[in-house]
Amino acid sequence: MQVQRVVLNSRPGNNGEPSPENFRLEQIHLTSDLEDGQVLVRTLYLSVDPYMRCRMNEDTGADYLAPWKLSECADGGGVGVVESSRCRALTEGDVVTSFNWPWQTHAVMVGGGLQKVDSQMVDGHLSYFLGAVGMTGLTALLGVREKGHVTKGANQTMVVSGAAGACGSLAGQIGRLDGCAKVVGICGSDEKCKALVEDLGFSAAINYRSSDVSARLKETCPAGVDVYFDNVGGVVSDTIIEQMNEGGHVILCGQISQYNKDVPYPPPLSDKTQEILQRRNIARERFMVLSYMSKAEAALFELSQLVKSSQIKVLETVVNGIENMGVAFCSMMKGGNIGKQIVKISD
């Protein structure tokens, strides 16, 4: 069988910005002769995510993330359908997902490494297993629950940076559902601001590219900020932390503004920001969803119920074709997506 795959062609240059040319499309021959325990899968959807930028480096800076190797197939979150099986737990037609899905149109995989999923959990929207009812949803839900200390009736204000991205767009909605009186999103375009307020129920949204973020935060959060879900780091985060209240909580989820730079993760804070955190007794804790996988099954069930009942709305940006993996990844890194960036590989 002839299949297409995407390999890492080169690592990003000195400016650190990835380009579609860092990836290469190849045709390979795939044997459909399976060994015991293996399955042949057809890829339906692949995910591109900010953490993958770290995998493009020789050293990812994180012991739990392996770097992609040059001229080898890239991988990440994927969902597909079993076409043939020599694995007792899986049969033809089963929908399966994996965090290490190769960027290929078809693949032979070990059945034991795949998770069988029920399409009814997402009302047939199978791409949601890569987002709202998958690792992204878990990160948002468990991040808010484990590190946010949101209390119903406490009149708390939450701010979310990267709020129109895959994780931020869910985290803000979860904060609202869990009892925040006000949820304000920071994002990079007027179109995104409109989506946050009109589609997702955020109280307000701030375009950091065209607004004075500090002044707009004072307007939208007059009582200060109690919970900050941080997806971006850098100057935006420093500005938000400056307006946080005594005893507040920063959920350190991602630092996308820093991923193209050669700095450790999480990147060091300025002396001024560190001093504010200490003086106001603000907890800023790194959140690693992989540390909470014992809670994943119950959390995924809850996310499924929230999505199916429309209490959480899901936004996606979908690109078609495996040949567009690099384009979709680079667009997402520059904020070209609203919600989860997905690449549709086949029907």
XYZ file of C-alpha atoms in Angstrom:
347
model
C 0.000 0.000 0.000
C 1.322 3.474 -0.942
C 0.878 5.993 1.892
C 1.908 9.582 2.467
C 3.742 10.718 5.542
C 5.274 13.932 6.897
C 8.836 13.925 8.220
C 10.952 16.567 9.936
C 13.026 18.004 7.083
C 15.078 20.523 9.086
C 15.138 22.269 12.429
C 14.094 25.956 12.715
C 16.815 28.501 11.893
C 18.476 31.084 14.106
C 15.380 33.248 14.556
C 13.640 30.196 16.028
C 10.491 30.567 13.947
C 9.269 27.353 12.329
C 8.358 27.341 8.657
C 6.435 24.832 6.497
C 9.790 24.006 4.823
C 10.883 22.369 8.106
C 8.531 19.529 7.103
C 8.604 17.236 4.063
C 5.926 15.080 2.477
C 7.033 11.595 1.421
C 5.455 8.570 -0.257
C 6.310 5.234 1.325
C 5.264 1.629 0.823
C 3.418 0.176 3.811
C 3.038 -3.564 4.194
C -0.440 -4.624 5.220
C 0.865 -7.940 6.576
C 0.230 -7.640 10.300
C 2.008 -9.370 13.150
C 0.206 -10.521 16.281
C -1.045 -7.526 18.268
C -0.837 -5.098 15.349
C -3.587 -3.161 13.573
C -3.768 -1.244 10.296
C -5.380 2.156 10.859
C -6.582 4.858 8.484
C -5.948 8.323 9.850
C -8.991 10.597 10.122
C -7.678 13.664 11.988
C -4.325 14.878 13.281
C -3.655 17.570 15.864
C -1.035 20.318 15.793
C -0.195 21.862 19.170
C 2.191 24.436 20.643
C 4.235 21.853 22.584
C 5.360 20.395 19.238
C 7.574 23.436 18.735
C 9.777 22.044 21.529
C 9.940 18.688 19.713
C 11.496 20.429 16.688
C 14.619 21.182 18.753
C 17.425 18.691 19.336
C 16.765 19.170 23.050
C 13.080 19.645 23.921
C 13.888 21.120 27.338
C 11.402 18.678 28.916
C 12.269 15.160 30.059
C 8.781 13.867 29.169
C 9.012 15.030 25.527
C 11.190 13.267 22.960
C 12.550 15.370 20.082
C 11.480 14.586 16.535
C 14.398 13.133 14.575
C 15.447 14.523 11.209
C 14.003 12.630 8.231
C 11.782 10.582 10.531
C 7.993 10.678 10.665
C 6.559 13.297 13.025
C 3.834 12.260 15.466
C 1.292 13.663 17.892
C -2.375 13.425 18.766
C -4.405 11.503 16.197
C -7.684 9.707 15.698
C -8.470 7.061 13.101
C -10.327 3.898 12.241
C -9.132 0.295 12.341
C -9.125 -1.243 8.841
C -7.713 -4.645 9.783
C -6.638 -6.162 13.074
C -4.578 -8.909 14.651
C -5.181 -7.442 18.104
C -7.823 -9.230 20.177
C -9.119 -5.996 21.754
C -9.755 -4.206 18.436
C -11.833 -5.061 15.392
C -12.355 -3.542 11.962
C -14.353 -0.307 12.177
C -13.271 0.602 15.740
C -12.414 4.271 16.253
C -9.105 4.682 18.096
C -6.926 7.512 19.324
C -3.328 7.950 20.457
C -1.050 10.703 21.706
C 1.744 9.301 19.482
C -0.054 8.946 16.152
C 2.330 9.065 13.174
C 1.718 11.819 10.613
C 0.741 9.246 7.960
C -2.399 8.612 5.923
C -2.335 4.941 7.036
C -0.181 3.281 9.678
C 0.529 -0.102 11.230
C 0.389 0.340 14.993
C 0.497 -1.823 18.115
C -3.097 -2.247 19.242
C -2.147 -2.077 22.916
C -0.932 1.504 22.458
C -4.283 2.692 21.097
C -7.330 3.790 23.022
C -10.687 2.693 21.663
C -13.235 5.530 21.852
C -17.009 5.712 21.598
C -18.156 8.152 18.915
C -21.320 8.811 20.932
C -19.178 10.638 23.510
C -18.710 13.409 20.941
C -21.966 13.045 19.002
C -19.934 11.836 16.019
C -17.521 14.846 15.986
C -14.460 12.573 16.086
C -11.972 15.461 15.964
C -13.201 16.472 19.448
C -11.190 13.516 20.817
C -8.093 15.597 19.957
C -9.491 18.710 21.638
C -12.412 19.292 23.958
C -12.894 15.609 24.864
C -9.201 14.756 24.715
C -5.885 15.941 26.087
C -6.702 19.632 25.489
C -9.961 19.405 27.416
C -8.246 17.518 30.237
C -5.589 20.227 30.439
C -8.217 22.974 30.673
C -10.542 21.194 33.128
C -7.914 19.744 35.451
C -5.785 22.899 35.254
C -8.678 25.036 36.489
C -9.764 22.460 39.099
C -6.346 21.501 40.471
C -4.577 24.860 40.429
C -7.247 27.549 40.029
C -8.979 27.325 43.411
C -12.229 28.624 41.941
C -14.971 28.888 44.573
C -18.648 29.344 43.717
C -20.040 32.542 45.234
C -16.595 34.033 45.947
C -17.027 36.666 43.204
C -13.691 35.779 41.607
C -12.312 37.221 38.374
C -10.410 34.933 36.003
C -8.185 36.073 33.126
C -7.137 33.677 30.373
C -4.292 34.433 27.940
C -4.227 32.685 24.576
C -7.971 32.655 25.212
C -9.033 31.907 21.626
C -6.693 28.914 21.382
C -7.582 25.262 21.894
C -6.977 25.183 25.644
C -7.767 28.788 26.580
C -11.158 28.772 24.885
C -12.159 25.772 27.048
C -10.502 26.985 30.279
C -12.476 30.248 30.249
C -15.773 28.421 29.809
C -14.888 25.982 32.622
C -13.968 28.903 34.907
C -17.378 30.448 34.247
C -19.218 27.150 34.810
C -17.266 26.501 38.024
C -18.346 29.840 39.492
C -16.110 32.728 38.402
C -18.176 35.920 38.406
C -16.138 37.343 35.555
C -13.939 35.729 32.879
C -11.814 37.957 30.637
C -9.900 36.612 27.638
C -6.729 38.003 26.060
C -6.249 37.222 22.361
C -4.738 38.600 19.155
C -7.547 39.846 16.900
C -10.934 41.585 16.981
C -12.470 38.511 15.321
C -11.229 36.352 18.205
C -12.511 38.867 20.778
C -15.949 38.702 19.166
C -15.940 34.872 19.240
C -14.970 34.794 22.929
C -17.766 37.125 24.044
C -20.544 36.206 21.605
C -19.951 32.461 21.132
C -18.236 31.324 24.328
C -19.756 33.590 26.975
C -16.621 35.391 28.175
C -17.459 38.610 30.081
C -14.991 40.623 27.992
C -12.041 40.159 25.648
C -8.911 42.229 25.028
C -6.944 42.351 21.762
C -3.350 42.597 22.957
C -2.116 43.645 19.509
C -4.233 46.793 19.327
C -5.064 47.650 22.962
C -3.275 48.936 26.020
C -3.654 45.664 27.936
C -2.951 47.221 31.331
C -5.586 49.957 30.873
C -8.170 47.534 29.473
C -7.602 45.105 32.354
C -8.287 47.919 34.848
C -11.569 48.637 33.003
C -12.710 45.015 32.674
C -11.368 43.751 36.042
C -11.910 46.694 38.424
C -11.685 44.398 41.474
C -8.369 42.922 40.285
C -7.581 39.397 39.057
C -7.915 36.306 41.286
C -7.155 33.452 38.874
C -4.913 33.649 35.809
C -4.806 30.768 33.290
C -1.492 31.409 31.539
C -0.965 29.977 28.050
C 1.478 32.576 26.716
C 4.016 33.932 29.228
C 6.142 36.964 28.359
C 5.037 40.606 28.545
C 1.290 39.847 28.465
C 1.630 37.643 31.545
C 3.725 40.204 33.409
C 0.997 42.799 32.756
C -1.749 40.507 34.097
C 0.220 39.415 37.186
C 0.736 43.104 38.014
C -3.037 43.385 38.528
C -3.511 40.212 40.543
C -4.939 40.216 44.044
C -3.374 38.999 47.275
C -3.507 35.202 47.481
C -4.292 34.780 43.762
C -3.438 31.748 41.641
C -1.548 31.520 38.344
C -2.170 28.285 36.429
C 1.024 27.891 34.409
C -0.178 25.886 31.443
C 1.935 27.078 28.490
C 4.357 29.786 27.370
C 3.829 29.995 23.604
C 5.368 33.483 23.343
C 8.676 31.960 24.466
C 8.776 28.679 22.513
C 10.822 30.025 19.591
C 13.503 31.325 21.975
C 16.411 29.361 23.385
C 15.312 29.535 27.021
C 14.531 26.864 29.626
C 10.931 25.859 30.411
C 9.304 27.503 32.211
C 11.203 30.661 31.171
C 12.631 32.851 33.948
C 10.467 35.728 35.227
C 11.562 39.338 35.546
C 12.676 40.477 39.021
C 9.656 42.796 39.184
C 7.156 40.000 38.487
C 8.864 37.650 40.967
C 8.706 40.351 43.612
C 4.938 40.860 43.012
C 4.296 37.105 43.326
C 6.175 36.939 46.630
C 4.777 40.132 48.147
C 1.159 39.291 47.337
C 1.507 35.590 48.146
C 0.386 34.601 44.631
C 0.812 30.903 43.855
C 2.277 30.278 40.388
C 2.432 26.556 39.856
C 3.361 24.683 36.725
C 0.515 22.456 35.631
C 1.337 19.126 33.996
C -1.742 17.214 32.887
C 0.274 13.970 32.659
C 0.558 14.052 36.466
C -3.221 13.769 36.831
C -4.036 10.876 34.496
C -5.715 8.955 37.340
C -8.498 11.545 37.039
C -8.662 11.436 33.237
C -11.515 8.945 32.766
C -13.959 10.821 35.005
C -12.857 14.179 33.577
C -13.345 13.023 29.963
C -16.821 11.774 30.816
C -17.653 15.166 32.359
C -16.252 17.012 29.334
C -18.328 14.812 27.036
C -21.487 15.673 28.994
C -20.671 19.400 28.988
C -20.059 19.386 25.223
C -23.132 17.280 24.373
C -25.375 19.535 26.488
C -23.841 22.667 24.837
C -22.675 24.000 28.201
C -19.238 24.061 26.582
C -19.028 25.237 22.999
C -16.207 23.892 20.842
C -14.385 26.034 18.291
C -12.162 24.425 15.647
C -10.072 25.550 12.697
C -9.879 22.677 10.227
C -7.398 22.376 7.335
C -7.679 19.548 4.807
C -4.900 17.223 3.658
C -1.762 15.692 5.135
C 0.300 17.866 2.761
C -0.818 20.876 4.875
C 0.496 19.655 8.258
C 3.434 22.081 8.236
C 1.285 25.000 7.064
C -1.318 24.283 9.767
C 1.345 23.981 12.483
C 3.061 27.269 11.546
C -0.275 29.079 11.251
C -1.258 27.884 14.738
C 2.076 29.056 16.182
C 1.329 32.553 14.821
C -2.250 32.555 16.134
C -3.959 31.830 12.817
C -6.462 29.476 14.479
C -9.604 30.096 16.493
C -10.067 27.175 18.873
C -8.381 23.860 18.188
C -6.254 23.560 15.037
C -7.084 20.260 13.351
C -5.929 18.686 10.083
C -8.461 16.414 8.397
C -6.677 13.529 6.664
C -9.579 11.406 5.380
C -13.356 10.974 5.668
